[in-house]
mmCIF file of C-alpha atoms in Angstrom:
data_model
loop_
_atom_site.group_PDB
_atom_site.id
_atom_site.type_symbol
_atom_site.label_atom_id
_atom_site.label_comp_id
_atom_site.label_asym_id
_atom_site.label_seq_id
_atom_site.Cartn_x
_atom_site.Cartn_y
_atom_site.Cartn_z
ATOM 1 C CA UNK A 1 -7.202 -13.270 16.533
ATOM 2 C CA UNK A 2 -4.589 -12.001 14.920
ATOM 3 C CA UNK A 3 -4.084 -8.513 12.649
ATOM 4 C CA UNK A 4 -0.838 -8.221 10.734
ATOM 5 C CA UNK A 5 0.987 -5.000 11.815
ATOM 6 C CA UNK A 6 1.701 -2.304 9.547
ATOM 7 C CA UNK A 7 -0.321 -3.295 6.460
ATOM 8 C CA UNK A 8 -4.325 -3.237 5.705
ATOM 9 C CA UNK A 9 -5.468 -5.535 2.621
ATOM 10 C CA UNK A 10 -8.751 -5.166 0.895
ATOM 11 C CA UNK A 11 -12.166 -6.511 2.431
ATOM 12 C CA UNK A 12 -13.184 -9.604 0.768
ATOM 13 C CA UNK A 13 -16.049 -7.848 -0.999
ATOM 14 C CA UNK A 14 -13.918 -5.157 -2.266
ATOM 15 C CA UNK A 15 -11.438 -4.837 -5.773
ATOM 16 C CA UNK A 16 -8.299 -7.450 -4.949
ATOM 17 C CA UNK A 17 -10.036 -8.635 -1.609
ATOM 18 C CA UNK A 18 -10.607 -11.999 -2.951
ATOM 19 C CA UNK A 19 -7.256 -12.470 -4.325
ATOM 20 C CA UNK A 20 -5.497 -10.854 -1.304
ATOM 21 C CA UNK A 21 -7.723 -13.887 1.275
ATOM 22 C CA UNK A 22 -6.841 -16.523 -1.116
ATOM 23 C CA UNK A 23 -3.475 -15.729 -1.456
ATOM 24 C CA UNK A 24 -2.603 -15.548 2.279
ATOM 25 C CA UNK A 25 -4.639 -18.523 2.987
ATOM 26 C CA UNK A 26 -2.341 -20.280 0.652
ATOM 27 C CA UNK A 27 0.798 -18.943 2.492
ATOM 28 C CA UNK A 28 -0.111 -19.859 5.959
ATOM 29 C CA UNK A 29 -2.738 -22.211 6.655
ATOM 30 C CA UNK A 30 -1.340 -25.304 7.641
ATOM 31 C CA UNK A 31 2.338 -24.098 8.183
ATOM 32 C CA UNK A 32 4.280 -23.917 11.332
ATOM 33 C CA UNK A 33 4.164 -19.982 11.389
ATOM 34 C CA UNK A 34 6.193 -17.396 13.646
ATOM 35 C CA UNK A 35 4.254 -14.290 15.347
ATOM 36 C CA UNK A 36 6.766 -11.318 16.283
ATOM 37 C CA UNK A 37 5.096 -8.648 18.632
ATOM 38 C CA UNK A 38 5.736 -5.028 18.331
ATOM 39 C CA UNK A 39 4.188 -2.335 19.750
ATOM 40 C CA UNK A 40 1.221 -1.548 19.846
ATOM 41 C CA UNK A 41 0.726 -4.891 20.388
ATOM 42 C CA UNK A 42 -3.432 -5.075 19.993
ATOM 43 C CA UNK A 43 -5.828 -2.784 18.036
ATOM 44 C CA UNK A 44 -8.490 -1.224 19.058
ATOM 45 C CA UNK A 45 -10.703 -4.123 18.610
ATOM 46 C CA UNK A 46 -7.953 -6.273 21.310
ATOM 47 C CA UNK A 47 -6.794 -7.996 18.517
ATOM 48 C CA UNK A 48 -3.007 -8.864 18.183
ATOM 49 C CA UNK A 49 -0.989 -7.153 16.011
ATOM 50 C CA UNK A 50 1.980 -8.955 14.859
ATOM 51 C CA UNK A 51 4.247 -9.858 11.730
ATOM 52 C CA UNK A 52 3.790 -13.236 10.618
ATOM 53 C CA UNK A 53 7.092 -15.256 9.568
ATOM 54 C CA UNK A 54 6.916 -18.924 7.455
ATOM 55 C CA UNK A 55 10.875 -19.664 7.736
ATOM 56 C CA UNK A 56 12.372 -15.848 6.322
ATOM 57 C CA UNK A 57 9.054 -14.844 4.805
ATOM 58 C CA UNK A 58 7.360 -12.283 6.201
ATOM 59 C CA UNK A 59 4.301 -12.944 5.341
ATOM 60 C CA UNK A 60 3.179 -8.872 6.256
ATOM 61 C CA UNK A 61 6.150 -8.263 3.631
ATOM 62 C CA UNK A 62 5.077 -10.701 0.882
ATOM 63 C CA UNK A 63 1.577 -9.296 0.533
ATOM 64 C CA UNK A 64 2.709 -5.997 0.559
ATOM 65 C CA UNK A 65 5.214 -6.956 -2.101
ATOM 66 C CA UNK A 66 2.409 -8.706 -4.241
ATOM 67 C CA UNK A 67 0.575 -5.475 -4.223
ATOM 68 C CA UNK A 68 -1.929 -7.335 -1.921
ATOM 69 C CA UNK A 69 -1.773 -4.820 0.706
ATOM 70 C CA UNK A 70 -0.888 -1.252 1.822
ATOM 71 C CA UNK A 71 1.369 -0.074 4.625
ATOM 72 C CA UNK A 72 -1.132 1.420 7.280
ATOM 73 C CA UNK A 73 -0.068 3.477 9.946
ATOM 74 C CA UNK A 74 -2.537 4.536 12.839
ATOM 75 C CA UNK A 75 -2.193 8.138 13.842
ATOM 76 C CA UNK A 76 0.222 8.884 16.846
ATOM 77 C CA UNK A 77 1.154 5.033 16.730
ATOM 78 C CA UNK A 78 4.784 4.690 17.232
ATOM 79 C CA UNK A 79 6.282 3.893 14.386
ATOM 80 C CA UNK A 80 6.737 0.009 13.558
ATOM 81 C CA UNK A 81 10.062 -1.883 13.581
ATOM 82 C CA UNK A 82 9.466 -3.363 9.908
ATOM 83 C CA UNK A 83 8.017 0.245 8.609
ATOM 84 C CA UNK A 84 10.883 1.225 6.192
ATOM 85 C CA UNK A 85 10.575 -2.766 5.024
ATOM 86 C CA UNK A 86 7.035 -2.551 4.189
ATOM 87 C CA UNK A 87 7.368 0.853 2.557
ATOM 88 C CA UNK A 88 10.139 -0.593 0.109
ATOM 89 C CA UNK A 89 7.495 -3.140 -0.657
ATOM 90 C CA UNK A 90 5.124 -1.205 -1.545
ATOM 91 C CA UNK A 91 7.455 1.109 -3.712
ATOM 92 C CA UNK A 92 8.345 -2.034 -5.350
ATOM 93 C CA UNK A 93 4.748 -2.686 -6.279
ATOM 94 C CA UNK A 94 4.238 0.120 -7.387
ATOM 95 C CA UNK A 95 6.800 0.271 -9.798
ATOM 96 C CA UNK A 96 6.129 -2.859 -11.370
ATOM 97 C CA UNK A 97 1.772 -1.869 -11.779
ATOM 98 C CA UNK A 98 1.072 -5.024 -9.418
ATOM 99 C CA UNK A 99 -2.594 -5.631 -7.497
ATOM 100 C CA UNK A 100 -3.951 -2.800 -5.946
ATOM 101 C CA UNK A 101 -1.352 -0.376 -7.892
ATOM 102 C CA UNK A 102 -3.158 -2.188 -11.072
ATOM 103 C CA UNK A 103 -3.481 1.317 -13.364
ATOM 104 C CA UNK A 104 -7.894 1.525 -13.436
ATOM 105 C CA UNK A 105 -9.382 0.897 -17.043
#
């Protein structure tokens, strides 16, 4: 099993969860995908943490981008190659009110 690295997206049953499954289904199931390892290279629960490319895509990028997902560090974790990446991301969903940075009613 695999865990992107860096990011945490909503569980299935919570706000954007649904969206956030669907939408990375769409990106990567049936594609020809590449895993790059950093470290730590497992979670606690052994599974791998890795960023996902499809051709340039980072796929750990793109959700974060779509305001799918949140960069999440782990306390005392070293900090990940792709971290400054993922934080522009999120900036940049931010800025533009996308998913989870969706202002509430």
């Amino acid at each position: 099993r695999i865990r992107y690295h860096t990011i945490d997206a909503p569980e299935n049953n919570e706000k954007w969860g649904t969206v956030a499954y669907e939408t990375n289904r769409d990106l990567v199931e049936g594609k020809t995908v590449r895993i790059e390892i950093d470290r730590p290279a497992r979670d606690q629960y052994g599974r791998i943490l890795a960023f996902v490319w499809i051709g340039d895509i980072m796929i750990n990028e793109r959700l974060v981008d779509d305001g799918l997902a949140k960069v999440f560090l782990i306390k005392g974790e070293a900090k990940s190659k792709y971290l400054s990446v993922l934080q522009a991301a999120e900036e940049r969903a931010k800025g533009a009110t996308r998913g989870l940075w969706t202002p509430q009613p």
